[in-house]
Coordinates of C-alpha atoms in Angstrom, one line a residue:
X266 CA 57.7 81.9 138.7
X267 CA 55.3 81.4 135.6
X268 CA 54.4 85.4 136.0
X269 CA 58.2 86.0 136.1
X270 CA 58.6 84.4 133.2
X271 CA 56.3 85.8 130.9
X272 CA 57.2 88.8 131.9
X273 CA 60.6 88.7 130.8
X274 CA 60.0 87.3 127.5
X275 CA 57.4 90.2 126.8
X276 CA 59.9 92.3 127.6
X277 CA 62.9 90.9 125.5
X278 CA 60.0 91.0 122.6
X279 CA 58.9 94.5 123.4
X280 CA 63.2 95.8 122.9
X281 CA 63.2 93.7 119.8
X282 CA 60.7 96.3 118.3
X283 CA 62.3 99.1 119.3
X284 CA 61.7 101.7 117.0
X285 CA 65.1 103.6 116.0
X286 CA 63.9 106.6 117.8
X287 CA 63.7 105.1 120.8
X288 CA 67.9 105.2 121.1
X289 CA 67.3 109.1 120.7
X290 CA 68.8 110.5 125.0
X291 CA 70.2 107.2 125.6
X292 CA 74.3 106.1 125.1
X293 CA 75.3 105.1 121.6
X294 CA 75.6 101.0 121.5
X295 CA 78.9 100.3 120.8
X296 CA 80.4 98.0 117.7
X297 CA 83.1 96.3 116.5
X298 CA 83.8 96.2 112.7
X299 CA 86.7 95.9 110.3
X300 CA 88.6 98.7 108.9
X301 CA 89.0 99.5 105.0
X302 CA 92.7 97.3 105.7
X303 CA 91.1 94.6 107.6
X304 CA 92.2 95.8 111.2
X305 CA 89.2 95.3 114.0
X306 CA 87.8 98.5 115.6
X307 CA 85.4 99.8 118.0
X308 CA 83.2 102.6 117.7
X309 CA 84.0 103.5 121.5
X310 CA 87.5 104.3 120.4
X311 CA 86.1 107.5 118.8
X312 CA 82.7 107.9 119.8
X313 CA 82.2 109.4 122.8
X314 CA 85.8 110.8 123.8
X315 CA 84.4 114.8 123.4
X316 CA 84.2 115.2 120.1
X317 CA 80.6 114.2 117.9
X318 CA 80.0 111.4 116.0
X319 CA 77.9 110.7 112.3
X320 CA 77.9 107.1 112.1
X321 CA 76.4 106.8 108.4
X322 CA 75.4 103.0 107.4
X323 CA 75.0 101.9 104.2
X324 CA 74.6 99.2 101.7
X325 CA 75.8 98.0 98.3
X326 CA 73.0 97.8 95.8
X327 CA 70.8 100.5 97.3
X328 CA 70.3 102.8 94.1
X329 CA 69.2 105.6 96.4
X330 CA 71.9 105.4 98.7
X331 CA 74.2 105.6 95.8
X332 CA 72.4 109.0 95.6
X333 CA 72.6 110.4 98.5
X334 CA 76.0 108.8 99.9
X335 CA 78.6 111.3 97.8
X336 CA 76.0 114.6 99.4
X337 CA 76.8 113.0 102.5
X338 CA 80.4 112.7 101.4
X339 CA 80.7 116.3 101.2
X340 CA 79.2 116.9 104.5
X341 CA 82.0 114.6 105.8
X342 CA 84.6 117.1 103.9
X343 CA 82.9 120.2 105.6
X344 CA 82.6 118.9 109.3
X345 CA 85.9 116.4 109.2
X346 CA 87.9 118.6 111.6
X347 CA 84.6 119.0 114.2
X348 CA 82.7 116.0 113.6
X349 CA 83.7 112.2 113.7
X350 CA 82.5 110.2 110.9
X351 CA 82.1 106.5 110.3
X352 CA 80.3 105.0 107.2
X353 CA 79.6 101.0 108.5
X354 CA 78.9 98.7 105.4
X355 CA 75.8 96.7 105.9
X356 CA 76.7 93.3 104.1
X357 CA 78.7 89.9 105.1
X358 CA 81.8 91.6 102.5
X359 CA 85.3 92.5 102.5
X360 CA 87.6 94.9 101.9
X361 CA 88.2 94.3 98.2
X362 CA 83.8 95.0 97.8
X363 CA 84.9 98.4 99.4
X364 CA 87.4 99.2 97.1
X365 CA 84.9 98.3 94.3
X366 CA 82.2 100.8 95.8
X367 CA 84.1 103.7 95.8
X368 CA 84.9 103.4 92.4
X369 CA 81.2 104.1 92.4
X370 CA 80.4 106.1 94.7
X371 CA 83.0 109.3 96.2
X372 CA 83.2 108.2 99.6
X373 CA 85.9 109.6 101.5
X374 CA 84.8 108.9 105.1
X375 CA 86.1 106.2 106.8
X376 CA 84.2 102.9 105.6
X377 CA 83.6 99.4 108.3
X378 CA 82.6 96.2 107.5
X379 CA 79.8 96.6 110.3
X380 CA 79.4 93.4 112.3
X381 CA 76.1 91.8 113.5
X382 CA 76.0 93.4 117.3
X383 CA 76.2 96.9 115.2
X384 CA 72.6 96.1 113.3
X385 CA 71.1 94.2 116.3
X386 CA 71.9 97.2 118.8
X387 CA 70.4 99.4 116.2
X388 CA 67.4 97.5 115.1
X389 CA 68.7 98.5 111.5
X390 CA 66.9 96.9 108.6
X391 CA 68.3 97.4 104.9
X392 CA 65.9 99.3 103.8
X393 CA 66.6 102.0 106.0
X394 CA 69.6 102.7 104.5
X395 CA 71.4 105.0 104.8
X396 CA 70.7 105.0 108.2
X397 CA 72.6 107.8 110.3
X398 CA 73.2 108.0 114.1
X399 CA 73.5 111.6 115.3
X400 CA 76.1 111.1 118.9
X401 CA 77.2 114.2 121.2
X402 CA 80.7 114.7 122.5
X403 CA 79.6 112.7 125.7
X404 CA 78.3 109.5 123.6
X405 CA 74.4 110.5 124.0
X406 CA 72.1 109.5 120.4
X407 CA 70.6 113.2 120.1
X408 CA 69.1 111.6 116.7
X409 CA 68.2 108.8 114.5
X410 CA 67.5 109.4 110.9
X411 CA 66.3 106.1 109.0
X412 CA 66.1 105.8 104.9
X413 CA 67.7 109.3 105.2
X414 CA 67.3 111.2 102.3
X415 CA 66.8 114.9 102.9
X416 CA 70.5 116.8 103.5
X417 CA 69.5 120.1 104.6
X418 CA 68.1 118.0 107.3
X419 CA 71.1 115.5 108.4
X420 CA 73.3 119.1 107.6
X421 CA 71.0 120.4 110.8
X422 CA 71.0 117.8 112.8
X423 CA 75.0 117.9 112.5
X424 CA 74.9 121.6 113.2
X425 CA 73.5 120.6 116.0
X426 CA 76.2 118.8 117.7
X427 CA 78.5 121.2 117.1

């Protein structure tokens, strides 16, 4: 019983580790959130139903994300029609904060106010944001980019869904 034991607590410690990469062939983890009017949604509502996903998380306050997230933005306006987007908000906020970012930053994708199961199921940590989840039409992670910075590089990774 003792041996039983152990061995499922070294294993519940081992997949709190997880490295991001280790998602990469396996289903995306689906999440609830709150839309930009409040409403509650679920990722599996439009991941996974044969069309590819970018789910792009972010956070207020990261100077570099501020940087990167409109290049993104414009990646969103290019692939909208063949690729589905979702920008999850890493922070206990509302909808009012969102409003007050994109007078910041051009974001036109849709924005959640991501809930805790979304950052537990993919070990995300603020500072690796933006953190972007590459899905297939079938719901499969094909890749994980973490602190992602380089946009010729998500731009190939969402070629590669297509």
């Amino acid at each position: 019983m003792f041996k039983k034991f152990v061995s499922v607590v070294l294993l519940l410690v081992g997949l709190s580790f997880a490295s991001p990469q280790d998602l990469i062939g396996k289903e995306f983890v689906d999440f609830y959130g709150k839309d930009e009017s409040g409403k509650v949604v679920k990722a599996s509502d439009y991941v996974g139903k044969g069309k590819p996903a970018v789910i792009v998380y972010w956070a207020i306050g990261d100077v570099d994300t501020y940087k990167v997230l409109p290049k993104i933005n414009q990646l969103y306006k290019k692939y909208k029609d063949k690729v589905i987007f979702i920008a999850p908000l890493l922070s206990v906020s509302n909808p009012k904060e969102i409003k007050e970012a994109k007078k910041f930053i051009p974001i036109d994708m849709p924005v959640w106010l991501a809930g805790s199961d979304s950052i537990k199921g993919y070990s995300i940590e603020k500072v690796d944001v933006p953190y972007l989840v590459f899905i297939d039409k079938n719901g499969n992670i094909v890749d994980v980019m973490t602190t992602a910075r380089d946009i010729k590089k998500i731009e190939e990774n969402i070629k590669k869904l297509l």
